[in-house]
Short mmCIF file of C-alpha atoms in Angstrom, two decimals:
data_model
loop_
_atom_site.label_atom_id
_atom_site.label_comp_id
_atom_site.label_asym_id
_atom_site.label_seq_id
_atom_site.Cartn_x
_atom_site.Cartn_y
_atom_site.Cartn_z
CA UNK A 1 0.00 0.00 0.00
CA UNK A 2 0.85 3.67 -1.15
CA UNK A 3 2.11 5.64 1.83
CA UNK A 4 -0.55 8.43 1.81
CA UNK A 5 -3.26 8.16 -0.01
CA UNK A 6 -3.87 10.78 -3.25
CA UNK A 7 -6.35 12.87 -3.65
CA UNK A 8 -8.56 10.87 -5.95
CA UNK A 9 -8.42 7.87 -3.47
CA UNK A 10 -9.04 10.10 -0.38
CA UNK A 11 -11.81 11.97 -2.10
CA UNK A 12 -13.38 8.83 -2.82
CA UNK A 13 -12.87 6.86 0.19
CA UNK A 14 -14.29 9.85 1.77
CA UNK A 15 -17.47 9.95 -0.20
CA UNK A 16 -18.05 6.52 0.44
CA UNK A 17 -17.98 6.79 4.12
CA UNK A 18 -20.46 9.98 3.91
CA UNK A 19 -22.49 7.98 1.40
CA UNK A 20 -22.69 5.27 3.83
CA UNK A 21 -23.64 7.02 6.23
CA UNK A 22 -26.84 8.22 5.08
CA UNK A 23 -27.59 4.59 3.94
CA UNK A 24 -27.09 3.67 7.37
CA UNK A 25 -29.30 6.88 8.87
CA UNK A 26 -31.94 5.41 6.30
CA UNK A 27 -31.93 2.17 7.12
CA UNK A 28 -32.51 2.90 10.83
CA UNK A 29 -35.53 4.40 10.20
CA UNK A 30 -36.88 1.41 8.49
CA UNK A 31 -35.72 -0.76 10.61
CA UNK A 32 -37.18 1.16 13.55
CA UNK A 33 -40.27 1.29 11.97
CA UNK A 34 -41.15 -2.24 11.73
CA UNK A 35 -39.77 -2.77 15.51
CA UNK A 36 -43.03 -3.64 17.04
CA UNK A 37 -42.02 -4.06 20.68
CA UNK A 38 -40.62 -0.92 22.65
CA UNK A 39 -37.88 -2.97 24.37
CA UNK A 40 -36.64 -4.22 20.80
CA UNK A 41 -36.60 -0.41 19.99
CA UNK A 42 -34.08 -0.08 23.32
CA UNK A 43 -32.20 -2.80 22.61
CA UNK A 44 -31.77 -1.99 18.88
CA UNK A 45 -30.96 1.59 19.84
CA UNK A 46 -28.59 0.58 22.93
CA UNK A 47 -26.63 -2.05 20.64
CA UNK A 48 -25.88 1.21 17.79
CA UNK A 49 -24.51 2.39 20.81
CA UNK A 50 -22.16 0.57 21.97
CA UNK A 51 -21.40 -0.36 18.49
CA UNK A 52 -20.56 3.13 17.85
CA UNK A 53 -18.75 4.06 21.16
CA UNK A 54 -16.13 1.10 20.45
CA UNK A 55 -15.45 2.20 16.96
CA UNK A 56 -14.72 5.80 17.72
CA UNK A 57 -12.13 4.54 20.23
CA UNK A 58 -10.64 1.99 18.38
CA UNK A 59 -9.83 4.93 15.80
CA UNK A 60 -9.18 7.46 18.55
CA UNK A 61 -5.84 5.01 18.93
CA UNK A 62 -4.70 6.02 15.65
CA UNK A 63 -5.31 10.10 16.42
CA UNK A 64 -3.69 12.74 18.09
CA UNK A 65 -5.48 13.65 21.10
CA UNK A 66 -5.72 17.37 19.85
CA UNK A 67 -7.69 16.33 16.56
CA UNK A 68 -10.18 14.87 18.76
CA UNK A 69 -11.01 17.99 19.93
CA UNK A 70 -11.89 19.66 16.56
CA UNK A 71 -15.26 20.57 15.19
CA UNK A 72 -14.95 20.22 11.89
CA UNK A 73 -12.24 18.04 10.26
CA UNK A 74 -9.53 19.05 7.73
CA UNK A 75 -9.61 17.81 4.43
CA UNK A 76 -7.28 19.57 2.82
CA UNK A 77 -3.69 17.20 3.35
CA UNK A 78 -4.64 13.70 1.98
CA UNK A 79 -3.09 11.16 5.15
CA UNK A 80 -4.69 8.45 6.40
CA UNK A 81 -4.44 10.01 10.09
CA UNK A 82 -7.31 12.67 8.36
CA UNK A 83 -9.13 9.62 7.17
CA UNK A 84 -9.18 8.41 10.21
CA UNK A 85 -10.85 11.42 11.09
CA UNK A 86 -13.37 11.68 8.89
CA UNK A 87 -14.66 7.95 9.77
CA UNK A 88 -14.14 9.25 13.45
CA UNK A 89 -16.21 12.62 12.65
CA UNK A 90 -18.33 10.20 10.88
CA UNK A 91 -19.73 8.28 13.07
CA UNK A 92 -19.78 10.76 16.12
CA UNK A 93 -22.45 12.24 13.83
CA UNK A 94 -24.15 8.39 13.82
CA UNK A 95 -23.94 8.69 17.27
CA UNK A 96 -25.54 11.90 18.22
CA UNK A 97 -28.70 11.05 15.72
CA UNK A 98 -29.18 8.29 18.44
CA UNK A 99 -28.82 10.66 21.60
CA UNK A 100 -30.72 13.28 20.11
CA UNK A 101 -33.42 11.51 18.66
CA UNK A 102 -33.55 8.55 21.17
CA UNK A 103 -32.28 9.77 24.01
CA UNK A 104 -34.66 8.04 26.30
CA UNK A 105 -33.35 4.84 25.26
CA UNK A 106 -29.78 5.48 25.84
CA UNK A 107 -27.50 3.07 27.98
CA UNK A 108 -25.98 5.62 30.67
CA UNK A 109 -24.02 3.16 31.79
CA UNK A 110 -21.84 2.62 28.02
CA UNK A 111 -18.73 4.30 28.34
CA UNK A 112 -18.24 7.65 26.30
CA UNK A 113 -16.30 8.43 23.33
CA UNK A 114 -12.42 9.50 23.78
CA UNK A 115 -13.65 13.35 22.64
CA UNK A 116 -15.81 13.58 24.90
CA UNK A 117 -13.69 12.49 27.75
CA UNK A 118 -11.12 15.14 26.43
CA UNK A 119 -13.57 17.66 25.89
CA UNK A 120 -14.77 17.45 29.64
CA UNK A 121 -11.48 16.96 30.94
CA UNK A 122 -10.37 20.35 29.21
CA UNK A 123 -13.34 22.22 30.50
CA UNK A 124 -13.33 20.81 33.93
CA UNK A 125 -9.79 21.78 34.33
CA UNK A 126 -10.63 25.34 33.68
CA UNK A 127 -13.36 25.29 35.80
CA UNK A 128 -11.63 23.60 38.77
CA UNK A 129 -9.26 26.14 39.12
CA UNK A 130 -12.61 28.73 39.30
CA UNK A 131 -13.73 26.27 41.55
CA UNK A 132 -11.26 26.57 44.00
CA UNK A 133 -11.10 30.33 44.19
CA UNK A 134 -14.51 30.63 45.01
CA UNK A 135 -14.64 28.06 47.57
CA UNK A 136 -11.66 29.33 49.38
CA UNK A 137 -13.07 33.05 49.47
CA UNK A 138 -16.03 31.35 50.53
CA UNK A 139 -14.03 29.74 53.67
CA UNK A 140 -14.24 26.50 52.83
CA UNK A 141 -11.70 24.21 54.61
CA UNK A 142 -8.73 22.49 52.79
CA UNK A 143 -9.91 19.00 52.88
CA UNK A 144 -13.65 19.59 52.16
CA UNK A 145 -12.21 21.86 48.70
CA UNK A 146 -10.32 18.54 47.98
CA UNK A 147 -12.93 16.01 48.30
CA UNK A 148 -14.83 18.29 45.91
CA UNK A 149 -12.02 18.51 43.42
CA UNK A 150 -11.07 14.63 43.31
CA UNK A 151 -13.83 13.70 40.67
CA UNK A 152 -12.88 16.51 38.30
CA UNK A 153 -8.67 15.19 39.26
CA UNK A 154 -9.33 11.96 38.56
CA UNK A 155 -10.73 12.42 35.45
CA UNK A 156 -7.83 13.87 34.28
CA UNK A 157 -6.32 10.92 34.96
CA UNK A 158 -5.07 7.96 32.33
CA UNK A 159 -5.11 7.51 28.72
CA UNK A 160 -8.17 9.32 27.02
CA UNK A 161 -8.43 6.18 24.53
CA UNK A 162 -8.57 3.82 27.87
CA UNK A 163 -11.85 5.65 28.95
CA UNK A 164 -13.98 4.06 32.23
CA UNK A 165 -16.25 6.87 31.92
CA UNK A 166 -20.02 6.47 31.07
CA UNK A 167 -22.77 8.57 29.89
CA UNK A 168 -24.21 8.40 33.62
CA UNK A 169 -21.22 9.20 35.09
CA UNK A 170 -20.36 12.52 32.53
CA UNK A 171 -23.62 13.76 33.39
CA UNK A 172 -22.96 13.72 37.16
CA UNK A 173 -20.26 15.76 36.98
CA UNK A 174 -21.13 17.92 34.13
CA UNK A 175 -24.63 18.62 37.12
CA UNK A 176 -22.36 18.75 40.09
CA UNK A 177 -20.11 21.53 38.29
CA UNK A 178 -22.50 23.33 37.27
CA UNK A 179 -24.32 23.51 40.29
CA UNK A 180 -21.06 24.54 42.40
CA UNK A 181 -21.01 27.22 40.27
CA UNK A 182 -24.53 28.44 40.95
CA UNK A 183 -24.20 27.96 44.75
CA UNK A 184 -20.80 30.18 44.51
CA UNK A 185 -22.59 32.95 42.51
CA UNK A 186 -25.87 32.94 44.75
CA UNK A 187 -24.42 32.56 48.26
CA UNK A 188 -20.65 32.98 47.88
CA UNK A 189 -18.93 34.66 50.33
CA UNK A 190 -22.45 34.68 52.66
CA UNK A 191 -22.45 33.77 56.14
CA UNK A 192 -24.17 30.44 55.33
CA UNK A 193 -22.19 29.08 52.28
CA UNK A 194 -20.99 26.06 54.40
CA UNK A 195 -24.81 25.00 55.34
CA UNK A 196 -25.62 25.83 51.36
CA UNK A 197 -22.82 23.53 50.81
CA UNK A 198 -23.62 20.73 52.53
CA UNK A 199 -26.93 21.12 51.44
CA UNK A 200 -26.28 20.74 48.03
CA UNK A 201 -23.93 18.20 48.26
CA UNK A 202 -26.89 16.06 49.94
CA UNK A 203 -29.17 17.31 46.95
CA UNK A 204 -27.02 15.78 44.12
CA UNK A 205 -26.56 12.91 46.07
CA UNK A 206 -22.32 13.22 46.62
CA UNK A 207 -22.12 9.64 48.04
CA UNK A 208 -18.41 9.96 48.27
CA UNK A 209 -17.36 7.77 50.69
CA UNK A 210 -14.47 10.37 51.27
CA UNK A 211 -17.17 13.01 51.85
CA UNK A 212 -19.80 10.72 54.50
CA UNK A 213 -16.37 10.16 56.29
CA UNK A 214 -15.70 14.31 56.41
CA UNK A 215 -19.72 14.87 57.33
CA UNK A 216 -19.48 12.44 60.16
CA UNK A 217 -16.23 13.78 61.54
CA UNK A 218 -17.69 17.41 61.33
CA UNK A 219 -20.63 16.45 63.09
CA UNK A 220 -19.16 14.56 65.65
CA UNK A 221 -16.43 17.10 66.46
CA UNK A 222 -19.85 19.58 66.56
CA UNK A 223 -21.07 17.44 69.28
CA UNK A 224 -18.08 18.04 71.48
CA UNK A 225 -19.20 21.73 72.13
CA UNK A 226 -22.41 20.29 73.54
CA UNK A 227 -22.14 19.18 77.32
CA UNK A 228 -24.79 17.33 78.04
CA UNK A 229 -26.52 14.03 76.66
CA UNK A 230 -29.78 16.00 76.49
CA UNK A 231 -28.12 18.78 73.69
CA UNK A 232 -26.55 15.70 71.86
CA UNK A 233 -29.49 14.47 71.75
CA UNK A 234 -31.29 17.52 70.59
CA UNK A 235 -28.78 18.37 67.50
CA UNK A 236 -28.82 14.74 66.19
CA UNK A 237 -32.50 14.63 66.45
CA UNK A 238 -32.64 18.26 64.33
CA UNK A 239 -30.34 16.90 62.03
CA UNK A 240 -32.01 13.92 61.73
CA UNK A 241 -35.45 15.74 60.57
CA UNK A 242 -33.52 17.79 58.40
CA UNK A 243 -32.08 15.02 56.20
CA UNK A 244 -35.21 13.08 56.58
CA UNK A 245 -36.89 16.13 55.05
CA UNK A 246 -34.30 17.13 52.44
CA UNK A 247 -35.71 17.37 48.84
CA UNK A 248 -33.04 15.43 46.34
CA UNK A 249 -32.20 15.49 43.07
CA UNK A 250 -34.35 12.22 41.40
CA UNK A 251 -32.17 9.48 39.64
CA UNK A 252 -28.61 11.14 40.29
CA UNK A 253 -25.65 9.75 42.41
CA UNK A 254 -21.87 10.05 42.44
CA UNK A 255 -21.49 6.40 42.84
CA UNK A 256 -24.70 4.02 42.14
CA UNK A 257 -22.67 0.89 43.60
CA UNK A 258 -23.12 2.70 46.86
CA UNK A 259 -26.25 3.88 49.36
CA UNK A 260 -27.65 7.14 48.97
CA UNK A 261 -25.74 9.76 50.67
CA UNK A 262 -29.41 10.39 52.69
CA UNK A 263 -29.39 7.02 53.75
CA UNK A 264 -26.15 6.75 55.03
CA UNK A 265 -26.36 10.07 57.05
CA UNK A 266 -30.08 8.86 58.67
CA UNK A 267 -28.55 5.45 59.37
CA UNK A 268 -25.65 6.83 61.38
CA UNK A 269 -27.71 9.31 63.09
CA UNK A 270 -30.12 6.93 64.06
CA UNK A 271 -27.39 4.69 65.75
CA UNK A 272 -25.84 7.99 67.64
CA UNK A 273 -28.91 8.66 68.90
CA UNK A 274 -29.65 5.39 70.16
CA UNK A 275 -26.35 5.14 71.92
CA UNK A 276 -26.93 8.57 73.36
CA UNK A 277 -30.37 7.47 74.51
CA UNK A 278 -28.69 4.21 76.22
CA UNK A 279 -26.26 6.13 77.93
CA UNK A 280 -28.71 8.49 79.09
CA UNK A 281 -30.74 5.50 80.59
CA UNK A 282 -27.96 3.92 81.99
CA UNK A 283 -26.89 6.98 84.00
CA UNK A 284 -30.27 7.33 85.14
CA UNK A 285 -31.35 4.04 85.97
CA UNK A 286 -30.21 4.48 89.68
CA UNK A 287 -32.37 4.77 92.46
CA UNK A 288 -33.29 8.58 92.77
CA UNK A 289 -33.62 10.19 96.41
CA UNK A 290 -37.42 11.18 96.93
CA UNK A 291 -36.62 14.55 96.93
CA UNK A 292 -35.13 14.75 93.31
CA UNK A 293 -38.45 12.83 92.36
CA UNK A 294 -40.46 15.52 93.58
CA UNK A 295 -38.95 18.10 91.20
CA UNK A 296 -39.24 15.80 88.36
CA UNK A 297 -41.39 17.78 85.57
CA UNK A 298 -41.00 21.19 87.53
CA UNK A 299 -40.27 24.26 85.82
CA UNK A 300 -40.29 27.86 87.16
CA UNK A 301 -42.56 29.88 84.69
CA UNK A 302 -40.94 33.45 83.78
CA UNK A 303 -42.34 36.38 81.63
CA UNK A 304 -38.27 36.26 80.46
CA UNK A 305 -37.61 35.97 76.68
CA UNK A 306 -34.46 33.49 76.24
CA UNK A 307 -32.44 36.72 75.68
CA UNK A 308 -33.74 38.32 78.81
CA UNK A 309 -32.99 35.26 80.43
CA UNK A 310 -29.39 34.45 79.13
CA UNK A 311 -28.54 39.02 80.25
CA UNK A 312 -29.97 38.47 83.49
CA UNK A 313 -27.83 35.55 84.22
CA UNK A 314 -24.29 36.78 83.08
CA UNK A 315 -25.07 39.83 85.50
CA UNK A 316 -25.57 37.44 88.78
CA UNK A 317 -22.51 35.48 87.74
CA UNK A 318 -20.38 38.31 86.42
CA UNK A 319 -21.41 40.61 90.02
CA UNK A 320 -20.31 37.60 91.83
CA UNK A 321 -23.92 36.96 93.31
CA UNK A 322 -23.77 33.52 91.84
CA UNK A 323 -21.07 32.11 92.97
CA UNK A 324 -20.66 28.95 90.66
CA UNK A 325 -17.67 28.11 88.86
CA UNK A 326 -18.81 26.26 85.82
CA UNK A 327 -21.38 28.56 84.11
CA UNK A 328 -22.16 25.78 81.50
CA UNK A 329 -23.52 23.51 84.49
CA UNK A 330 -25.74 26.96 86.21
CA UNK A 331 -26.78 27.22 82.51
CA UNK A 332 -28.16 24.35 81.95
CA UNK A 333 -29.79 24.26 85.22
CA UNK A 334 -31.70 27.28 84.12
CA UNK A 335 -32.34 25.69 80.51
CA UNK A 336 -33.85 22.60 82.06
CA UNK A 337 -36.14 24.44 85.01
CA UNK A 338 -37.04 27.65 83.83
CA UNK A 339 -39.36 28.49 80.60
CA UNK A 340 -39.44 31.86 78.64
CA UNK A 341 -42.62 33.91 78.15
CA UNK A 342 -42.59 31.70 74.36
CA UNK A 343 -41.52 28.06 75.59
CA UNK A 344 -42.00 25.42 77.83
CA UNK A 345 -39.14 24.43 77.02
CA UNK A 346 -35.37 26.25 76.84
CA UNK A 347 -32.52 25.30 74.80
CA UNK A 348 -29.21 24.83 76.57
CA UNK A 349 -27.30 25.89 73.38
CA UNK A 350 -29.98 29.25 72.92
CA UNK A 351 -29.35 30.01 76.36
CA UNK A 352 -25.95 29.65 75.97
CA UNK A 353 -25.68 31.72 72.70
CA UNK A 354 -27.60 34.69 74.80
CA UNK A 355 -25.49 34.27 77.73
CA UNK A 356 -22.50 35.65 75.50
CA UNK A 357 -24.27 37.65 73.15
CA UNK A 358 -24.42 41.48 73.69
CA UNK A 359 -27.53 43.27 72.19
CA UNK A 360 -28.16 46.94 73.62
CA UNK A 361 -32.23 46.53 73.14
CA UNK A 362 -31.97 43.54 75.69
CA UNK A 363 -29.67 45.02 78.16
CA UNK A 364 -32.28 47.87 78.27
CA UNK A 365 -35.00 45.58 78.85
CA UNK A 366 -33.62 43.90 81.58
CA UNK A 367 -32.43 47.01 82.79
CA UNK A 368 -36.26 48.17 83.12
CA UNK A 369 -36.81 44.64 84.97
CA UNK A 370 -34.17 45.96 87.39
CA UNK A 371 -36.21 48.99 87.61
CA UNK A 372 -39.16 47.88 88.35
CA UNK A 373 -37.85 45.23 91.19
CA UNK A 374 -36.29 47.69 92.78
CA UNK A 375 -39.02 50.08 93.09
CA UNK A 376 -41.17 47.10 94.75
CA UNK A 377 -38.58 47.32 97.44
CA UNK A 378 -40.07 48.48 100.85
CA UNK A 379 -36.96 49.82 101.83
CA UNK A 380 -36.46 53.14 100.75
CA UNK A 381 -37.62 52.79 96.61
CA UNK A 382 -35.74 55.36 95.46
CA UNK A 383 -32.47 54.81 97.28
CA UNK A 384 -32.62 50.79 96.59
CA UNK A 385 -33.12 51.18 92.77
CA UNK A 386 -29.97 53.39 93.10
CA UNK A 387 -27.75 51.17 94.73
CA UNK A 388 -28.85 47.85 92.79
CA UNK A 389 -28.61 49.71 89.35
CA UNK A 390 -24.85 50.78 90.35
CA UNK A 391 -24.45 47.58 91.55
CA UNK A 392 -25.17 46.03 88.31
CA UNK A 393 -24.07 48.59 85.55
CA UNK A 394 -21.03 49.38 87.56
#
């Protein structure tokens, strides 16, 4: 054989494989057309494809990685590299008559032509790096910015013509991107762009098992700045409604060998919670003295907001009138016997959060609660409202 072809043969060669493949384009629809059965139709349709796929990277071993990434092949030097091409351009265009027209059909789980694994690994590389930028302005830790990043790494990964990656697999990431990208422009930089995060991440279904692993150790190292069973308890339980309650994204996930990211996270929760509970039951399974009994169920019922509540308190321990050490302990007291004017029922961690938080329209408030004690003072009104708002303010 000739080393290159001429430009007779190559114009000829190349006719025939355009001429072919309208033949081919007309004999599908013939074909389909006397398929009775819809699951013939898929597994005609399904077969084309895999056909296809295995043809364009067969040839894709013969072509420069860069000429897979044209739109329109060259004709004008007469090699058999640009034949190649052609037959490659060639049936890509086979192949997209079946995903346009039969998309439905499609197997998602057939690996991908070689261009279009080099066409997403040349965009996702560009994005990445966009990526990145936004998520670290956006505070987002080291690690979690890596776990995000190793899909779009690993694609990059390996010889394009050895492709593992399938339809399904292409349109994860090509979702997951582009939904980074909204989060960053919506809620970048906000207060909240970690919650967002994780939110989304649970949305699309990021069953990572490097990312369950980085959830659970976030959570768990969350549950260290609670002190007591009963606010374990309480956050595990909240996050446990708001998982169960999460709206997800139907038929998508990182990894379909593995659970849904939802179920993994309720499943986990669920067994901290039980161990929580068990521990709870075994530390109060002892015999209790009668008189703890009898304040079983008590509360002291206060016109306080939580606010009000949390001021009040950092005055009597910051005056020295309380004389307690361990304010988390005389805090949770509080939480567990006293209600607001709103609830029965006081959070040790809202408490807690008012305790330390200064707010001007609250300290007035309590100041006028300070007021008005004082002035129901028998001894002396005037003078004792004085001395206790000194005493206080001092």
């Amino acid at each position: 054989m000739q080393e290159q072809p001429d430009e007779e043969l190559f114009t000829q060669l190349v006719t025939k494989v355009v001429n072919e493949k309208n033949n081919i384009l007309e004999r599908i629809g013939r074909h389909l057309y006397e398929l009775r059965k819809e699951k013939q139709v898929e597994w005609f349709i399904q077969h084309s494809q895999q056909h296809l796929v295995n043809l364009m990277n067969q040839l894709a071993a013969y072509l420069p990685a860069n000429s897979l990434l044209q739109v329109h092949v060259p004709r004008l030097e007469y090699t058999w590299p640009n034949l190649y091409q052609v037959i490659y351009y060639t049936l890509g265009e086979l192949l997209s008559y079946f995903e346009q027209k039969f998309e439905r059909y499609l197997d998602i789980d057939c690996n991908v032509p070689a261009s279009y694994q080099l066409k997403a690994r040349q965009k996702f590389r560009q994005d990445i790096a966009l990526l990145s930028e936004g998520l670290i302005a956006s505070g987002v830790d080291e690690q979690l910015q890596s776990i995000i990043g190793m899909p779009f790494l690993e694609l990059s990964e390996g010889n394009h013509t050895d492709s593992r990656l399938t339809y399904r697999q292409l349109h994860y990431l090509t979702e997951m991107n582009k939904r980074l990208f909204q989060l960053l422009d919506v809620n970048g930089g906000n207060d909240n762009f970690a919650e967002k995060l994780h939110e989304l991440l649970l949305f699309i279904n990021f069953n990572s098992i490097h990312y369950f692993e980085y959830w659970r150790n976030m959570i768990t190292a969350e549950l260290t700045n609670h002190h007591t069973i009963r606010e374990k308890l309480e956050r595990l339980m909240y996050l446990q409604k708001e998982i169960s309650q999460a709206v997800l994204k139907p038929v998508l996930a990182f990894n379909t060998m593995r659970p849904l990211l939802q179920n993994k996270m309720q499943a986990w929760l669920a067994e901290e919670i039980t161990y929580y509970k068990e521990v709870s039951t075994a530390i109060g399974g002892t015999q209790l003295p009668d008189e703890l009994i009898r304040w079983k169920g008590f509360k002291i019922q206060t016109i306080f907001s939580v606010p009000q509540l949390g001021h009040i308190l950092k005055l009597l321990l910051d005056s020295g009138l309380y004389l307690n050490k361990n304010r988390s302990e005389v805090l949770e007291f509080f939480s567990y016997f006293f209600t607001s004017v709103k609830q029965d029922s006081v959070s040790p961690g809202s408490l807690r959060t008012n305790f330390y938080k200064d707010n001007a329209a609250v300290s007035r408030s309590v100041q006028d609660i300070l007021m008005q004690l004082a002035n129901l003072s028998h001894k002396g009104p005037g003078m004792v409202a004085f001395l206790v708002m000194e005493y206080f303010l001092q």
